[in-house]
Coordinates of C-alpha atoms in Angstrom, one line a residue:
Chain A
G87 CA -1.6 46.8 1.9
E88 CA -4.4 49.2 1.0
S89 CA -5.5 49.9 -2.5
V90 CA -8.3 52.0 -4.0
G91 CA -10.3 50.0 -6.6
L92 CA -12.6 51.4 -9.2
H93 CA -15.3 51.8 -6.6
L94 CA -14.3 50.3 -3.3
P95 CA -11.0 50.8 -1.3
T96 CA -9.6 47.4 -0.3
L97 CA -7.4 46.4 2.6
S98 CA -5.5 43.1 2.4
V99 CA -4.2 41.6 5.5
Q100 CA -2.7 38.4 6.7
E101 CA -4.6 36.2 9.2
G102 CA -3.5 37.2 12.7
D103 CA -2.6 40.8 11.8
N104 CA -4.3 43.8 13.3
S105 CA -6.5 45.8 10.8
I106 CA -7.2 49.4 10.8
I107 CA -10.1 50.7 8.6
N108 CA -10.5 54.5 8.2
C109 CA -13.3 56.6 7.6
A110 CA -13.7 60.4 7.1
Y111 CA -17.1 61.6 7.8
S112 CA -18.7 64.6 6.3
N113 CA -20.9 66.4 8.8
S114 CA -19.2 68.2 11.9
A115 CA -22.7 68.2 13.6
S116 CA -22.8 64.4 13.6
D117 CA -22.8 63.0 17.1
Y118 CA -23.4 59.3 16.7
F119 CA -21.3 56.9 14.5
I120 CA -21.7 53.3 13.7
W121 CA -19.6 50.6 12.0
Y122 CA -21.4 48.0 10.1
K123 CA -19.9 44.8 8.6
Q124 CA -21.6 43.4 5.4
E125 CA -20.6 40.0 4.1
S126 CA -21.2 39.0 0.5
G127 CA -25.0 38.4 -0.1
K128 CA -26.0 39.6 3.4
G129 CA -27.3 42.7 5.0
P130 CA -25.2 45.1 7.1
Q131 CA -24.5 43.8 10.6
F132 CA -23.9 46.2 13.5
I133 CA -20.4 45.9 15.0
I134 CA -19.9 48.9 17.3
D135 CA -21.0 52.4 17.9
I136 CA -19.6 55.6 19.5
R137 CA -21.1 58.9 20.5
S138 CA -19.3 62.2 20.0
N139 CA -18.7 62.5 23.9
M140 CA -16.3 59.7 23.6
D141 CA -13.0 59.3 21.6
K142 CA -12.5 55.5 22.0
R143 CA -14.8 52.5 22.6
Q144 CA -13.8 48.9 22.7
G145 CA -15.7 45.8 21.9
Q146 CA -14.7 42.2 21.5
R147 CA -11.6 42.3 19.3
V148 CA -12.8 45.7 17.8
T149 CA -11.9 49.3 18.8
V150 CA -13.5 52.4 17.4
L151 CA -11.6 55.7 17.5
L152 CA -13.2 59.1 17.0
N153 CA -11.2 62.3 16.2
K154 CA -13.8 65.1 16.0
T155 CA -11.2 67.7 15.2
V156 CA -10.3 66.1 11.9
K157 CA -13.7 64.3 11.4
H158 CA -12.1 60.9 11.3
L159 CA -13.3 57.5 12.5
S160 CA -11.4 54.2 12.6
L161 CA -12.2 50.7 13.2
Q162 CA -9.3 48.5 14.6
I163 CA -9.7 44.7 14.5
A164 CA -7.4 42.6 16.6
A165 CA -6.0 39.2 15.4
T166 CA -7.9 39.5 12.1
Q167 CA -9.5 36.2 11.1
P168 CA -10.7 35.0 7.6
G169 CA -14.2 35.3 8.9
D170 CA -13.7 39.2 9.2
S171 CA -13.4 39.4 5.4
A172 CA -16.4 41.7 4.4
V173 CA -17.1 45.2 3.4
Y174 CA -17.1 47.7 6.4
F175 CA -19.2 50.8 6.3
C176 CA -19.0 53.7 8.7
A177 CA -22.2 55.6 9.2
E178 CA -23.0 58.9 10.9
T179 CA -26.0 60.7 12.1
M180 CA -27.1 63.5 14.4
N181 CA -29.0 62.0 17.5
S182 CA -31.6 64.7 17.5
G183 CA -34.5 65.5 15.3
Y184 CA -35.4 63.5 12.3
S185 CA -31.8 63.1 10.9
T186 CA -30.9 60.1 8.7
L187 CA -28.0 57.7 8.8
T188 CA -25.4 58.6 6.2
F189 CA -23.0 55.8 5.2
G190 CA -19.5 56.1 4.1
K191 CA -18.3 54.6 0.8
G192 CA -17.1 51.4 2.4
T193 CA -13.7 49.4 2.7
M194 CA -13.4 45.8 1.6
L195 CA -11.3 43.8 4.1
L196 CA -9.7 40.7 2.5
V197 CA -8.0 38.3 5.1
S198 CA -5.7 35.6 3.7
P199 CA -4.8 32.6 5.7
Chain B
D159 CA -32.7 39.3 19.5
T160 CA -31.8 41.7 17.0
E161 CA -33.4 39.9 13.9
V162 CA -35.0 41.5 11.0
T163 CA -36.4 39.1 8.4
Q164 CA -37.1 39.8 4.8
T165 CA -38.8 37.6 2.1
P166 CA -38.3 36.7 -0.6
K167 CA -34.5 36.3 -0.6
H168 CA -34.3 36.6 -4.3
L169 CA -36.9 37.9 -6.9
V170 CA -36.8 38.0 -10.6
M171 CA -39.5 40.1 -12.3
G172 CA -40.4 41.5 -15.6
M173 CA -41.1 45.2 -16.2
T174 CA -44.8 44.7 -16.4
N175 CA -45.1 42.6 -13.2
K176 CA -46.3 43.6 -9.7
K177 CA -44.6 42.1 -6.8
S178 CA -44.1 42.8 -3.1
L179 CA -41.3 42.7 -0.7
K180 CA -41.9 41.9 2.9
C181 CA -40.0 42.8 6.1
E182 CA -40.8 41.8 9.7
Q183 CA -39.2 42.5 13.0
H184 CA -40.4 41.5 16.6
M185 CA -38.1 43.7 18.5
G186 CA -40.8 46.2 19.4
H187 CA -39.1 48.7 17.2
R188 CA -41.3 51.6 16.1
A189 CA -39.1 52.8 13.2
M190 CA -38.6 51.0 9.9
Y191 CA -36.7 51.7 6.9
W192 CA -36.3 50.6 3.3
Y193 CA -32.9 51.0 1.6
K194 CA -31.6 50.3 -1.9
Q195 CA -28.1 49.0 -2.4
K196 CA -26.3 48.6 -5.7
A197 CA -23.1 46.5 -6.0
K198 CA -20.0 47.9 -4.1
K199 CA -22.0 50.9 -3.0
P200 CA -23.4 51.9 0.5
P201 CA -27.1 51.5 1.2
E202 CA -29.3 54.5 0.0
L203 CA -32.3 55.4 2.1
M204 CA -35.6 55.1 0.3
F205 CA -38.3 55.4 2.9
V206 CA -38.7 55.8 6.8
Y207 CA -41.7 54.8 8.7
S208 CA -42.1 56.0 12.3
Y209 CA -45.0 54.7 14.4
E210 CA -46.6 53.2 11.2
K211 CA -46.6 56.5 9.4
L212 CA -44.5 57.6 6.5
S213 CA -42.0 60.2 7.8
I214 CA -39.4 60.3 5.0
N215 CA -39.7 59.6 1.3
E216 CA -36.3 60.3 -0.3
S217 CA -37.8 61.3 -3.7
V218 CA -38.3 57.6 -4.6
P219 CA -40.2 57.1 -8.0
S220 CA -43.9 56.1 -7.6
R221 CA -43.3 52.7 -9.0
F222 CA -42.1 51.8 -5.4
S223 CA -44.9 52.1 -2.9
P224 CA -44.2 51.3 0.8
E225 CA -46.8 50.0 3.2
C226 CA -46.7 49.6 7.0
P227 CA -49.7 47.4 8.1
N228 CA -48.6 47.3 11.6
S229 CA -45.6 48.1 13.9
S230 CA -43.9 44.8 13.0
L231 CA -44.3 44.7 9.3
L232 CA -43.2 46.7 6.3
N233 CA -44.0 46.0 2.7
L234 CA -42.5 47.5 -0.5
H235 CA -44.9 47.2 -3.4
L236 CA -43.2 47.1 -6.8
H237 CA -44.9 47.9 -10.2
A238 CA -43.6 48.7 -13.7
L239 CA -39.9 48.5 -12.7
Q240 CA -37.0 49.3 -14.9
P241 CA -33.9 47.2 -15.3
E242 CA -31.8 49.9 -13.4
D243 CA -34.0 49.1 -10.3
S244 CA -32.2 45.7 -10.0
A245 CA -30.4 45.9 -6.6
L246 CA -30.4 44.5 -3.1
Y247 CA -33.3 46.0 -1.1
L248 CA -32.7 46.1 2.5
C249 CA -35.0 46.6 5.5
A250 CA -33.9 48.1 8.8
S251 CA -35.4 48.9 12.1
S252 CA -34.6 51.0 15.1
Q253 CA -36.3 51.5 18.5
D254 CA -37.6 54.8 17.4
R255 CA -36.8 57.5 15.0
H256 CA -34.5 59.2 17.6
T257 CA -32.5 56.1 18.4
D258 CA -30.3 55.6 15.6
T259 CA -28.9 52.1 15.9
Q260 CA -30.6 50.5 12.9
Y261 CA -30.6 46.7 12.6
F262 CA -30.7 45.4 9.0
G263 CA -32.3 42.3 7.5
P264 CA -30.6 40.1 5.0
G265 CA -32.0 41.8 2.0
T266 CA -34.0 40.9 -1.2
R267 CA -31.8 40.6 -4.2
L268 CA -34.1 41.9 -7.0
T269 CA -33.5 41.4 -10.8
V270 CA -35.7 43.2 -13.2
L271 CA -35.6 41.9 -16.8

């Protein structure tokens, strides 16, 4: 289930389950979105991105959904594995001018065998 | 190859020390970034270099001094730091300032005593 800790929301799932990590983004003008995975002691690793002219994009075992109407982004991980345990950050930006990448608060995904 | 390397991996320094963090990428990227990340928090942007010129300084204290000697290297010079500066310092790069897929290095874990 999902719980909100002192600083970081946590999603706990069983190995083999599908996971859904949600993100509410802040800027309605944002037109490019990225999901990063950060394992303990490592830097954020690019997983998948999506531009605002799309509402769905699929990768290997991952799918990103974008709902611009409610400013919501989600990351779906199929057949979650223990190696998927990490903190997941969504990030948004405007792909024009000198905009910067704005990160969401992050969600910790814990996968138990 | 989407590798960004950072050295050192760990650094412990006193408040009177001077040290430098180094970042290198060989992807031909022309934008490079420094971020600071505290535990259980998203990365916070510090500096952006575009074509070896500083384009964004997010009101970072002068005890942090960035330098971009060439298009592949980015340094962060540290002097007279405070214990609250202890954090994970992340370097990232992207193809250019308008292409927003940023690739991160593993980070330097800095402890200020």
